[in-house]
Every structure is written in C-alpha cells, then in structure tokens.
Coordinates of C-alpha atoms in Angstrom, one line a residue:
Chain A
M1 CA 0.0 0.0 0.0
R2 CA 1.4 3.3 -1.0
L3 CA -0.2 6.3 0.7
A4 CA 0.5 9.9 -0.4
I5 CA 0.0 12.7 2.1
A6 CA -0.6 16.0 0.2
S7 CA -2.3 19.4 0.3
G8 CA -2.6 22.3 -1.9
K9 CA -1.7 24.9 0.7
G10 CA 1.7 24.7 2.5
G11 CA 1.9 24.5 6.2
T12 CA -1.4 22.6 6.8
G13 CA 0.3 19.8 8.6
K14 CA 1.4 17.3 6.0
T15 CA 4.7 16.5 7.7
T16 CA 3.1 16.4 11.1
L17 CA 0.6 13.8 10.0
A18 CA 3.1 11.8 7.9
V19 CA 5.7 11.4 10.6
N20 CA 3.3 10.6 13.4
L21 CA 1.3 8.2 11.2
A22 CA 4.4 6.5 10.0
L23 CA 5.9 6.1 13.5
K24 CA 2.7 4.8 14.9
A25 CA 2.1 2.4 12.0
S26 CA 5.6 1.0 12.3
G27 CA 4.6 -0.5 15.6
T28 CA 2.3 -3.0 13.9
M29 CA 3.5 -3.2 10.3
K30 CA 6.6 -2.8 8.1
T31 CA 6.5 0.9 7.3
V32 CA 8.6 3.3 5.3
L33 CA 8.2 7.1 5.2
A34 CA 9.6 9.1 2.2
D35 CA 10.0 12.8 2.6
L36 CA 9.5 14.0 -1.0
D37 CA 9.2 17.7 -0.2
V38 CA 12.7 17.9 -1.8
E39 CA 13.0 21.7 -1.7
E40 CA 12.3 22.0 2.0
P41 CA 12.3 18.5 3.6
N42 CA 11.6 18.6 7.4
G43 CA 10.7 15.0 8.3
S44 CA 14.2 14.3 9.7
I45 CA 13.8 17.1 12.3
F46 CA 11.0 14.9 13.9
I47 CA 12.4 11.4 13.1
G48 CA 16.1 11.7 13.4
G49 CA 17.4 8.1 13.7
E50 CA 20.5 6.5 12.4
T51 CA 21.7 6.9 8.9
V52 CA 21.7 3.6 7.1
D53 CA 22.5 4.7 3.6
E54 CA 23.3 7.9 1.7
K55 CA 23.2 8.3 -2.0
Q56 CA 24.1 11.1 -4.3
V57 CA 21.6 11.5 -7.1
Y58 CA 22.6 12.8 -10.5
R59 CA 21.0 14.0 -13.6
Y60 CA 22.4 14.2 -17.1
T61 CA 22.9 17.4 -19.0
P62 CA 24.8 18.1 -22.2
A63 CA 28.4 19.4 -22.1
W64 CA 29.7 21.2 -25.1
N65 CA 32.7 19.8 -26.9
Q66 CA 34.2 22.7 -28.8
K67 CA 36.7 20.5 -30.8
S68 CA 34.1 18.5 -32.6
C69 CA 31.4 21.2 -32.9
S70 CA 30.8 22.6 -36.4
L71 CA 28.7 25.5 -35.0
C72 CA 25.7 24.6 -37.1
G73 CA 23.5 25.8 -34.3
K74 CA 20.7 23.2 -34.8
C75 CA 20.8 22.2 -31.1
T76 CA 19.7 25.7 -30.2
S77 CA 16.6 25.4 -32.4
W78 CA 15.8 21.9 -31.1
C79 CA 15.9 22.7 -27.4
A80 CA 12.4 23.4 -26.2
Y81 CA 13.7 24.9 -23.0
N82 CA 16.1 27.4 -24.4
A83 CA 18.9 25.7 -22.5
L84 CA 21.4 26.1 -25.4
I85 CA 22.4 29.4 -26.8
K86 CA 24.9 30.2 -29.6
L87 CA 27.0 33.2 -28.8
G88 CA 29.4 33.9 -31.6
E89 CA 31.6 30.8 -31.8
I90 CA 30.4 29.4 -28.5
I91 CA 27.5 27.1 -27.6
L92 CA 26.5 28.0 -24.1
V93 CA 24.7 25.3 -22.1
M94 CA 22.4 26.4 -19.2
P95 CA 22.0 23.2 -17.1
N96 CA 19.3 24.7 -14.9
L97 CA 17.0 25.0 -17.9
C98 CA 17.7 21.5 -19.3
H99 CA 15.2 18.8 -18.8
S100 CA 17.6 16.0 -19.8
C101 CA 15.6 14.9 -22.8
Y102 CA 18.8 14.0 -24.7
A103 CA 17.5 15.5 -28.0
C104 CA 20.4 17.8 -28.6
S105 CA 23.0 15.2 -27.6
E106 CA 21.6 12.4 -29.8
L107 CA 20.6 14.5 -32.7
C108 CA 23.9 16.6 -32.9
P109 CA 25.5 15.7 -36.3
D110 CA 28.9 16.2 -34.8
G111 CA 28.4 14.3 -31.5
A112 CA 29.5 17.6 -29.8
L113 CA 27.1 17.5 -26.9
P114 CA 27.9 14.4 -24.8
M115 CA 25.6 14.0 -21.7
E116 CA 27.4 14.4 -18.4
A117 CA 26.3 13.7 -14.9
S118 CA 25.7 16.6 -12.6
P119 CA 24.6 16.4 -9.0
L120 CA 20.9 16.8 -8.4
G121 CA 20.6 16.1 -4.7
T122 CA 20.8 13.3 -2.0
I123 CA 18.7 10.5 -0.8
R124 CA 19.3 9.4 2.8
H125 CA 17.9 6.4 4.4
F126 CA 17.5 6.5 8.2
S127 CA 16.0 4.0 10.6
R128 CA 14.3 4.8 13.9
G129 CA 13.1 1.7 15.7
K130 CA 11.2 -0.3 13.2
L131 CA 10.5 2.6 10.9
D132 CA 12.5 3.2 7.7
F133 CA 12.7 6.8 6.6
T134 CA 14.1 8.3 3.5
E135 CA 14.8 12.0 3.0
S136 CA 15.4 13.5 -0.5
K137 CA 17.0 16.9 -0.6
L138 CA 17.4 19.0 -3.8
N139 CA 20.7 20.8 -4.2
I140 CA 20.1 24.5 -3.6
G141 CA 19.9 26.6 -6.7
L142 CA 18.4 23.8 -8.9
E143 CA 14.9 24.5 -10.2
Q144 CA 13.4 21.2 -11.0
A145 CA 12.2 19.1 -8.1
A146 CA 10.3 16.5 -10.2
P147 CA 13.4 14.5 -11.4
L148 CA 14.6 14.0 -7.9
I149 CA 11.2 12.9 -6.7
K150 CA 11.1 10.4 -9.6
Q151 CA 14.4 8.9 -8.6
S152 CA 13.3 8.8 -4.9
L153 CA 10.3 6.8 -5.9
N154 CA 12.6 4.4 -7.8
Y155 CA 14.7 4.1 -4.6
L156 CA 11.6 3.1 -2.7
D157 CA 10.8 0.5 -5.3
E158 CA 14.3 -0.9 -5.2
N159 CA 14.6 -1.0 -1.4
F160 CA 11.3 -1.2 0.3
K161 CA 9.1 -3.2 -2.1
D162 CA 8.0 -5.7 0.5
H163 CA 7.0 -3.1 3.1
D164 CA 3.3 -3.2 4.1
L165 CA 2.9 0.6 4.1
Q166 CA 4.8 3.3 2.1
I167 CA 3.9 6.8 3.2
L168 CA 4.9 9.7 0.9
D169 CA 5.2 13.2 2.4
S170 CA 4.5 15.3 -0.7
P171 CA 5.5 18.8 -1.6
P172 CA 2.8 21.6 -1.4
G173 CA 1.0 23.0 -4.4
T174 CA -0.6 21.3 -7.3
A175 CA 2.1 21.8 -9.9
C176 CA 4.4 19.1 -11.5
S177 CA 6.3 18.2 -8.3
M178 CA 3.2 17.5 -6.3
M179 CA 1.8 15.5 -9.2
E180 CA 5.0 13.5 -9.5
A181 CA 4.9 12.6 -5.8
V182 CA 1.2 11.5 -5.6
R183 CA 0.6 9.9 -8.9
S184 CA 2.1 6.5 -8.1
A185 CA 0.1 6.2 -4.8
D186 CA -2.7 3.8 -4.2
Y187 CA -4.4 6.3 -2.0
V188 CA -4.1 10.0 -1.1
I189 CA -4.8 11.8 2.1
L190 CA -5.3 15.5 1.6
V191 CA -4.5 17.6 4.8
T192 CA -6.3 20.9 5.1
E193 CA -7.4 23.5 7.6
P194 CA -10.8 25.1 8.0
T195 CA -10.0 28.5 6.6
P196 CA -10.8 30.0 3.2
F197 CA -7.1 29.6 2.2
G198 CA -7.2 26.0 3.3
L199 CA -10.5 25.4 1.5
H200 CA -9.4 27.2 -1.7
D201 CA -6.2 25.2 -2.0
L202 CA -7.9 21.9 -1.0
K203 CA -10.3 22.4 -4.0
L204 CA -7.3 22.6 -6.3
A205 CA -5.8 19.5 -4.7
V206 CA -9.1 17.6 -5.0
E207 CA -9.3 18.6 -8.7
T208 CA -5.7 17.2 -9.1
V209 CA -6.3 13.8 -7.5
R210 CA -9.6 13.5 -9.4
Q211 CA -7.8 14.1 -12.6
L212 CA -5.3 11.4 -11.7
E213 CA -8.3 9.1 -10.8
L214 CA -6.9 8.4 -7.4
P215 CA -9.1 7.5 -4.4
F216 CA -8.7 10.0 -1.6
A217 CA -9.9 11.2 1.8
V218 CA -9.4 14.4 3.8
V219 CA -7.9 15.0 7.2
I220 CA -8.8 18.3 8.9
N221 CA -6.0 19.8 10.9
R222 CA -6.4 22.8 13.3
D223 CA -10.1 21.8 13.6
G224 CA -11.9 24.6 15.4
I225 CA -10.3 27.6 13.7
G226 CA -11.8 29.5 10.8
N227 CA -15.4 28.7 9.8
D228 CA -17.7 25.9 8.6
E229 CA -17.3 26.5 4.9
L230 CA -15.0 23.5 4.6
D231 CA -17.4 21.1 6.1
R232 CA -20.2 22.3 3.8
Y233 CA -17.9 21.8 0.8
L234 CA -16.8 18.3 1.9
K235 CA -20.4 17.3 2.5
A236 CA -21.6 18.6 -0.8
E237 CA -18.8 16.9 -2.6
E238 CA -19.3 13.7 -0.6
I239 CA -15.7 13.6 0.4
A240 CA -14.8 11.3 3.3
V241 CA -13.2 12.9 6.4
W242 CA -11.0 10.4 8.0
A243 CA -9.9 12.4 11.1
R244 CA -9.9 15.8 12.7
I245 CA -6.9 17.0 14.6
P246 CA -8.0 19.8 17.0
H247 CA -6.5 23.2 17.1
Q248 CA -4.4 23.3 20.3
R249 CA -1.5 25.6 21.2
E250 CA 0.1 22.6 22.9
I251 CA 0.4 20.8 19.5
A252 CA 1.9 23.9 17.9
E253 CA 4.5 24.1 20.7
L254 CA 5.4 20.4 20.4
Y255 CA 5.7 20.8 16.7
S256 CA 8.0 23.8 17.1
R257 CA 10.4 21.7 19.1
G258 CA 10.4 19.0 16.5
E259 CA 8.7 16.5 18.8
I260 CA 6.4 13.6 18.0
L261 CA 2.8 14.2 19.1
F262 CA 0.9 11.0 19.4
D263 CA 2.6 9.7 22.5
K264 CA 1.8 13.1 24.2
V265 CA -1.5 14.3 22.8
A266 CA -4.4 11.8 23.1
A267 CA -6.5 13.6 20.4
V268 CA -3.7 13.0 17.9
D269 CA -3.3 9.4 18.9
D270 CA -7.0 8.9 18.4
A271 CA -7.0 10.5 15.0
L272 CA -4.1 8.3 13.9
S273 CA -5.9 5.2 15.1
D274 CA -8.9 6.2 13.0
I275 CA -6.8 6.7 9.9
L276 CA -5.0 3.3 10.4
Q277 CA -8.3 1.6 10.8
R278 CA -9.6 3.2 7.6
L279 CA -6.4 2.1 5.8
E280 CA -6.9 -1.4 7.0
G281 CA -10.4 -1.3 5.6
L282 CA -9.1 -0.5 2.2
S283 CA -6.8 -3.5 1.8
Chain B
M1 CA 9.8 51.9 -8.3
K2 CA 11.0 49.3 -5.8
E3 CA 10.1 45.6 -6.0
I4 CA 9.9 43.7 -2.7
V5 CA 9.3 40.0 -2.7
I6 CA 7.9 38.0 0.4
L7 CA 9.2 34.5 0.8
S8 CA 9.3 31.9 3.5
G9 CA 10.8 28.6 2.4
K10 CA 8.2 26.8 4.5
G11 CA 4.5 27.0 3.8
G12 CA 2.0 28.3 6.2
T13 CA 4.3 30.7 8.1
G14 CA 2.0 33.6 7.4
K15 CA 3.4 35.0 4.2
S16 CA 0.1 36.0 2.6
S17 CA -1.2 37.4 5.9
V18 CA 1.9 39.6 6.2
C19 CA 1.7 40.5 2.6
S20 CA -2.0 41.7 2.8
A21 CA -1.3 43.6 6.0
L22 CA 1.6 45.5 4.5
A23 CA -0.3 46.1 1.3
H24 CA -3.1 47.6 3.4
I25 CA -0.7 49.9 5.2
K26 CA 0.6 51.2 1.8
K27 CA -2.6 50.8 -0.1
D28 CA -2.3 54.2 -1.8
N29 CA 1.1 53.7 -3.2
I30 CA 1.5 50.0 -4.0
L31 CA 0.7 47.3 -6.5
V32 CA 0.5 43.6 -5.4
A33 CA 1.5 40.6 -7.5
D34 CA 0.6 37.1 -6.2
C35 CA 3.3 34.8 -7.5
D36 CA 2.3 31.7 -5.6
V37 CA 0.7 30.6 -8.9
D38 CA -0.2 27.1 -7.9
A39 CA -2.0 28.0 -4.7
A40 CA -2.8 31.7 -5.0
D41 CA -4.8 32.9 -2.0
L42 CA -4.4 36.7 -1.8
H43 CA -7.4 37.3 -3.9
L44 CA -9.5 35.8 -1.2
I45 CA -8.5 38.7 1.1
M46 CA -8.2 41.4 -1.5
A47 CA -11.4 40.5 -3.3
P48 CA -10.6 42.1 -6.6
E49 CA -13.2 43.0 -9.1
N50 CA -14.2 40.1 -11.3
V51 CA -12.3 40.3 -14.6
P52 CA -11.9 37.6 -17.2
G53 CA -8.5 35.8 -17.0
V54 CA -6.0 36.0 -19.9
D55 CA -4.9 32.6 -21.2
F56 CA -1.2 32.0 -20.8
Y57 CA 0.7 29.7 -23.2
S58 CA 4.0 28.2 -22.5
G59 CA 5.8 25.1 -23.6
I60 CA 4.4 22.4 -25.9
I61 CA 3.0 18.9 -25.6
A62 CA 3.4 16.1 -28.2
E63 CA 0.4 14.8 -30.1
I64 CA 0.6 11.8 -32.4
D65 CA -1.7 11.6 -35.4
A66 CA -3.0 8.0 -35.3
E67 CA -3.8 8.2 -39.0
K68 CA -0.2 9.0 -39.9
C69 CA 1.5 6.8 -37.3
I70 CA 3.2 3.7 -38.8
A71 CA 3.8 2.3 -35.3
C72 CA 7.6 2.1 -35.8
G73 CA 8.1 2.8 -32.1
L74 CA 11.1 5.1 -32.5
C75 CA 9.4 7.9 -30.5
A76 CA 8.6 5.6 -27.6
Q77 CA 12.2 4.3 -27.7
K78 CA 13.7 7.8 -27.6
C79 CA 11.3 9.4 -25.1
R80 CA 13.2 9.8 -21.8
F81 CA 10.0 10.5 -19.9
D82 CA 8.2 7.2 -20.7
A83 CA 5.4 9.3 -22.1
I84 CA 4.7 7.3 -25.2
S85 CA 3.2 3.9 -25.2
L86 CA 1.5 1.5 -27.6
Y87 CA -2.3 1.4 -27.5
E88 CA -4.3 -0.7 -29.9
G89 CA -1.5 -0.9 -32.5
K90 CA -0.7 2.9 -32.4
Y91 CA 1.5 5.0 -30.3
R92 CA 0.1 7.7 -28.1
V93 CA 1.3 10.3 -25.7
E94 CA 0.3 10.5 -22.1
P95 CA 0.0 14.3 -21.6
L96 CA 0.8 14.2 -17.9
D97 CA 4.1 12.5 -18.6
C98 CA 5.1 14.5 -21.6
E99 CA 7.6 17.2 -20.7
G100 CA 7.3 19.0 -24.1
C101 CA 10.9 18.4 -25.3
A102 CA 9.8 17.8 -28.9
Y103 CA 12.4 15.1 -29.5
C104 CA 9.8 12.7 -30.9
H105 CA 8.5 15.5 -33.2
Y106 CA 12.0 15.9 -34.8
I107 CA 12.7 12.1 -35.3
C108 CA 9.3 10.8 -36.4
P109 CA 10.0 9.4 -39.9
V110 CA 6.5 10.2 -41.1
E111 CA 6.0 13.5 -39.4
A112 CA 3.0 12.2 -37.4
I113 CA 3.8 14.1 -34.2
A114 CA 2.6 17.7 -33.7
I115 CA 3.8 20.0 -30.9
P116 CA 1.0 22.4 -30.1
Q117 CA 1.5 25.2 -27.6
Q118 CA 0.1 24.5 -24.1
N119 CA -2.3 26.7 -22.2
I120 CA -0.8 26.4 -18.7
G121 CA -3.0 28.8 -16.8
N122 CA -4.6 32.2 -16.7
Y123 CA -3.6 35.5 -15.2
F124 CA -5.8 38.4 -13.9
Q125 CA -5.2 42.1 -13.4
A126 CA -7.9 43.8 -11.3
E127 CA -8.6 46.5 -8.8
S128 CA -8.7 45.1 -5.2
R129 CA -11.4 46.2 -2.8
L130 CA -8.7 48.2 -1.0
G131 CA -8.1 50.2 -4.2
F132 CA -4.7 49.0 -5.4
T133 CA -4.2 46.7 -8.4
L134 CA -3.7 43.0 -7.8
V135 CA -2.1 40.8 -10.4
H136 CA -2.7 37.1 -9.8
A137 CA -2.7 33.9 -11.7
R138 CA -3.9 30.3 -11.7
L139 CA -1.6 27.6 -12.9
N140 CA -3.3 24.6 -14.4
I141 CA -3.2 21.4 -12.5
G142 CA 0.1 19.5 -12.7
A143 CA 1.4 22.1 -15.2
E144 CA 5.1 22.5 -15.9
N145 CA 6.6 25.9 -16.4
S146 CA 5.2 27.5 -13.3
G147 CA 8.3 29.8 -13.4
K148 CA 7.2 31.1 -16.8
L149 CA 3.8 32.1 -15.4
V150 CA 5.5 33.7 -12.4
A151 CA 7.6 35.7 -14.8
K152 CA 4.5 36.8 -16.7
V153 CA 2.7 37.9 -13.6
K154 CA 5.7 39.9 -12.6
S155 CA 6.2 41.6 -15.9
I156 CA 2.5 42.5 -16.2
A157 CA 2.6 43.9 -12.6
K158 CA 5.8 45.9 -13.2
E159 CA 4.4 47.5 -16.3
Q160 CA 1.1 48.4 -14.6
C161 CA 3.0 49.7 -11.5
K162 CA 5.0 52.1 -13.7
K163 CA 1.9 53.1 -15.5
E164 CA 0.1 53.9 -12.2
G165 CA 3.2 55.7 -10.9
K166 CA 3.2 53.7 -7.7
D167 CA 6.5 53.5 -5.8
F168 CA 6.2 49.9 -4.5
M169 CA 5.5 46.6 -6.0
L170 CA 4.9 43.9 -3.4
V171 CA 5.3 40.2 -4.6
D172 CA 3.8 37.3 -2.6
G173 CA 6.0 34.3 -3.5
S174 CA 5.7 30.5 -3.3
P175 CA 6.9 28.2 -0.6
G176 CA 10.0 26.1 -1.4
I177 CA 13.2 27.1 -3.2
G178 CA 12.7 25.7 -6.7
C179 CA 11.4 27.0 -10.0
P180 CA 8.7 29.5 -9.1
V181 CA 10.7 30.9 -6.2
I182 CA 13.8 31.4 -8.4
S183 CA 11.7 33.0 -11.1
S184 CA 10.1 35.4 -8.5
L185 CA 13.5 36.7 -7.6
S186 CA 14.5 38.1 -10.9
G187 CA 14.8 41.9 -10.7
V188 CA 13.7 42.3 -7.1
D189 CA 15.2 45.0 -4.9
Y190 CA 14.6 43.5 -1.5
V191 CA 13.5 40.2 0.0
V192 CA 11.3 40.0 3.1
L193 CA 11.4 36.6 4.7
V194 CA 8.6 35.4 6.9
T195 CA 9.6 32.5 9.1
E196 CA 8.1 30.9 12.2
A197 CA 9.7 29.9 15.5
T198 CA 9.8 26.2 14.8
Y199 CA 12.7 24.0 13.8
S200 CA 11.1 23.4 10.4
G201 CA 10.8 27.2 10.0
L202 CA 14.5 27.6 10.8
S203 CA 15.7 24.7 8.6
D204 CA 13.7 26.0 5.6
L205 CA 14.9 29.6 6.2
E206 CA 18.5 28.4 6.1
R207 CA 18.0 26.7 2.8
L208 CA 16.2 29.7 1.3
W209 CA 18.9 32.0 2.5
T210 CA 21.6 29.9 0.8
L211 CA 19.6 30.4 -2.4
L212 CA 19.2 34.2 -1.9
D213 CA 22.9 34.4 -1.1
M214 CA 23.8 32.9 -4.5
F215 CA 22.0 35.8 -6.1
K216 CA 23.5 38.3 -3.6
L217 CA 20.1 39.6 -2.8
P218 CA 19.6 41.8 0.3
G219 CA 16.9 40.7 2.7
A220 CA 15.3 41.1 6.1
C221 CA 13.3 38.6 8.2
I222 CA 10.2 38.6 10.3
V223 CA 9.8 35.8 12.9
N224 CA 6.1 34.9 13.1
K225 CA 4.6 32.9 16.0
A226 CA 7.8 34.0 17.9
D227 CA 6.4 33.1 21.4
I228 CA 5.5 29.6 20.4
N229 CA 9.1 28.6 21.1
P230 CA 11.3 31.4 22.4
S231 CA 14.4 29.3 22.2
V232 CA 14.0 28.5 18.5
A233 CA 13.2 32.2 18.0
S234 CA 16.5 33.1 19.5
E235 CA 18.3 30.5 17.3
I236 CA 16.7 32.1 14.3
R237 CA 17.9 35.5 15.5
K238 CA 21.4 34.1 15.9
F239 CA 21.3 32.8 12.3
M240 CA 20.1 36.2 11.1
Q241 CA 23.0 37.9 12.9
K242 CA 25.5 35.5 11.5
K243 CA 24.2 36.0 7.9
K244 CA 23.7 39.7 8.4
I245 CA 20.0 39.4 7.7
A246 CA 18.2 42.5 9.0
D247 CA 15.7 41.9 11.8
L248 CA 12.2 43.2 11.1
G249 CA 10.9 42.1 14.5
D250 CA 8.7 39.4 15.9
I251 CA 5.0 38.7 15.6
P252 CA 3.5 36.7 18.4
Y253 CA 1.3 33.6 17.9
S254 CA -2.1 35.0 17.3
E255 CA -5.6 33.7 16.6
D256 CA -6.2 36.9 14.7
F257 CA -4.4 35.3 11.7
P258 CA -6.9 32.5 11.0
K259 CA -9.8 34.7 12.1
A260 CA -8.8 37.4 9.6
I261 CA -8.5 34.9 6.8
A262 CA -11.9 33.4 7.7
M263 CA -13.5 36.8 7.5
G264 CA -11.7 37.8 4.3
R265 CA -10.0 40.7 6.1
T266 CA -6.5 42.0 6.4
L267 CA -5.0 41.9 9.9
I268 CA -5.4 45.7 10.0
E269 CA -9.1 45.3 9.5
E270 CA -9.3 42.5 12.0
N271 CA -7.8 44.6 14.8
E272 CA -6.6 48.0 13.8
T273 CA -5.3 49.1 17.2
R274 CA -3.3 46.0 17.6
W275 CA -1.9 45.4 14.2
R276 CA -1.5 48.8 12.5
P277 CA 1.4 49.8 14.7
V278 CA 3.1 46.4 14.2
F279 CA 3.0 46.5 10.4
E280 CA 3.6 50.3 10.1
K281 CA 6.8 49.7 12.1
I282 CA 7.8 46.7 9.8
W283 CA 7.0 48.7 6.7
K284 CA 9.0 51.7 7.9
A285 CA 12.0 49.4 8.6
I286 CA 11.7 48.0 5.1
E287 CA 11.5 51.4 3.5
E288 CA 14.6 52.5 5.4
K289 CA 16.6 49.5 4.0
I290 CA 15.7 50.2 0.4

C-alpha cells in the first residue's frame, strides 16, 4: 500500500501527519516514510534516527565539446527549454533550464554534446526503531524538483518493495512536483485546515487527484479555527473525512520543538488510530 | 519603483497574511502581485473586481496523429519520460508524462507528431477592494513551467505599477526554493522573509537564505509565532546575525491570523489598534533599508 499525504496549501500539517502516522504504523506493520518535499524537507527534524545509507543522485545534461562542434546551431533550435544558446563561436549550455531529454545530444550531427552527470541532490535512508525513513534533498539553486522525486520513488521500489505501508510526504502545491509525488500512490490523504485559504487550495488538490483518478480522503487539521465552509464543501462533494486534529496551542508548541505528538496528545493518537483503521479497511 | 518579494521557504508561516497587511498599510502607493501561482490565495482577502482571465501559453506537448502513425516505435524508444506507449496498435502520448521536449517530433520518420503550444494557466489584473491593483494567476493542475507564469505575472505587474506611478510593487512568493521561487527573484530590490519559531521554519529559512545568497540579494526577516518557542526564535535571530539578515521584529502567535482569513480581512481590519502599529513599524524598517 502506497499512501501519499498531500495538500494544496503549504503548512497545513502534511509532515506532522506523515511522521506521526508512520511512527505509529511502524509499531504494527513494516512501514517506510519518504519525505518528498525535496525543496524543503523537514521530516528528519522529527524522526532523526540512524543513517543507514546515503546516495548522491545525478541527472544528465549536455556538455559542449568545442573541438568536434561545427557550430551549425541546430541544437539551439531543437531545445524546447532554451537551455542552449549560440553566442558567436560558443555554444552555451544552461543546465538549470535543461530537462535531460537527450534530443540535442543524440541529434547533434557532430556528436559535440555528450551528456554528463551533474549532482541533483541526495537521498538518505534513516532508521528509527522499526521505521524506515528516506529523505530526499534537492541541491540549492536547482529549479526542478520532479526528477529527484522520480528517482526517490525508484529508490523506494528498489529497497522497500516488501513493506506493508509506504507513506509519501508530498511537496505543497498542485504543480508538477506534487503531481509526480502523488501519482504513483494507491491512496491519497489531503490535509487541510478550515480557513478560506485551506479550502481554496484543497479544492485545487481535489481537482488534481480526481484528474489522476486516485481515491482520496481528507484529514482536517487545526479543527476549530476558521469557519464551517470547509465542512459544507466536503459534505456537498461527498468527500470522506478520516480524522480531525484539534487546534491546540500545545500541538503547535510540540511541533515547534520537532517533537512527536501521538505519545503526548491523546487527540492526535485517536486521529491516527482512526486513519489506520480506515487504511486497514481498504486492503 | 522598488520591487519587494515576500518568501518563507516553509509553507504556512503567514506570508500571505503579512503581505496583505503590508499592502493595506501602503494601499495608496502600492501594487501587489501574487506569484504563488499554484496556490494563489491573496485574492480571497483582497477581493478584486471580477475580470476575465487571460490565457497563458508556455511550452508544448506532443500529439501523435494516429492516421499517420506507422507504429515504428522510434518515438517511444527515444522518449526519456516514458510518455509514449503502444495502445491498440498505435503509439500515443500520455500528456501528464510529456515534458514537451519535442524530441519525438523531430525524429518521427512520417511527421506524425505535432507539438501544439500548451495553455498552462490564466492571469488576472484587477482592482482590489482596497483600491490598489492586484495581479494574480492560476496555474493549471500539474502544469510544468510555473516559473514562466510567475515571470509573466511579474512583468504585467511591473508595467502596470509604472503606468500607475506607484512607488512599490509587493510580490507574494511560493513556498519552497525551486522553479517558481527562483523565477520570482528576478529583478527584485529587496526580499522579506517570513519564518516561524519552529525547527522546520529555521531549517527552511537556512536553505532559502543559501539560495538568496547565491543571487546576492539583500533581505530582512520577520519571525512569526515567535512566542510559540522562544528558544528557537533566538536560534533564528542568531542565524540572522551570522548571515547579516536585517531583523524586522517578531510577531506573536495569534488567533487573529486564521480569524482574519476566515473573515476575508487583512489583519489591519481584524484589529486595527493591535496590528496597524506592528505593520507600520515593519514597513518603515523595510523602506529605510531600500
């Protein structure tokens, strides 16, 4: 079972839910949690644990070979991302714009654009008790998160195929990186909060998972703030609410210190039990 | 005209609340651009007049003409994104997988693959209920090229700001440090960081600052929810001192933030006596820096 935890809006409690659910689940089943918020991963703050494995991840971008280049300039017209520019007698490659499609490299009549590996980020595998945890971190200054997310999912397939539960902590938003993170999931939990911002961004996330034809449910965090617009929407759309985590200052304080919640806050433990029971009902 | 961008690294630190409060303070001499294009929320507070969106095209997607396709399979073999597969004897493109590189278009021996431009979203320019102009956008679901839409919103906003003769353009950015954030940084004069007194807030601020430092951009920081964890707040302040990031002061944890959002108000409207002095002070500090 692969479960993605996502939300349109940032800061609704994706990581909080993901780390607590993963740790609790690991008590009864083989569980792996993957932090796929590769631009700003925070799961390790809460999980810590011992490093089991660390892997550099690379991507391939063209490198210009001046000696063999006849300066025909065709590569610059092929590249859909404007990652190649001809400046006088120089072909300038801008790796940040490159999507590693290989078109320029393989079509170049002179073979003057061999693909070379450049670092993309790291994947670290930690273990805490029975829980396996992977954290993927994009190198700062790189623009594209999706390729690292893709490689992280491959890493999960290679190393944790037999785990009962794989939990994916997704990046915020509804753009390509969020899509990449959730699309391979069997089920999606959307975390939201009962404010107009939370609702507005939830609607976008719902539209996204519906387009992907993925089954999903909602968990309401900070229940008690805002207004009842969210509940009315969920009812009208017949969207299942799996749990509500109450708005409590104590939770915010524990979160701020990077602490696990479910062993300290009964309401969180109850919410997680409800979610695990629902998950069991699916399989 | 000075362009100020508000960023946070982490989501949910209060970027948009701070942005709308600052915009309210300077409402007669400002233009606001919401560059969080895949989860734009400012319009919920600023309630701009209803105007039709303008379609925005960027990038392409491959389309195989089944009539022309001879099912040679070269496109599927060359596609690095596994976007092309055989379906009932013909090849076809899965649009969600296609990254629009056009490699297949160039190599198809029977020219069966077209590469139409993609509509990736809409943008809007409208007068907000507070009187200033708001430029905002809506990226289509799962769309690539969010950075291109951010750049479009910014260029429309900049032009309009000049036309109106306003001195300040305030940009609400995305969370993260990737494509839309990097795009929102182009041409800015000053960066205002909104973090929160949590270890996640600090960690995300550190990564964001490393990015800003690469572009040598000057910035200042606000610590929101500062009293939720005074010891992390002081760690954040230490980080700011070390990196020479100007301190714009603290904002205490307050229920006024979700309340104001729920009512579609700025914090100034939520509680004028409490918040006007706070944000006037912050704005004054920003103006002094730029």
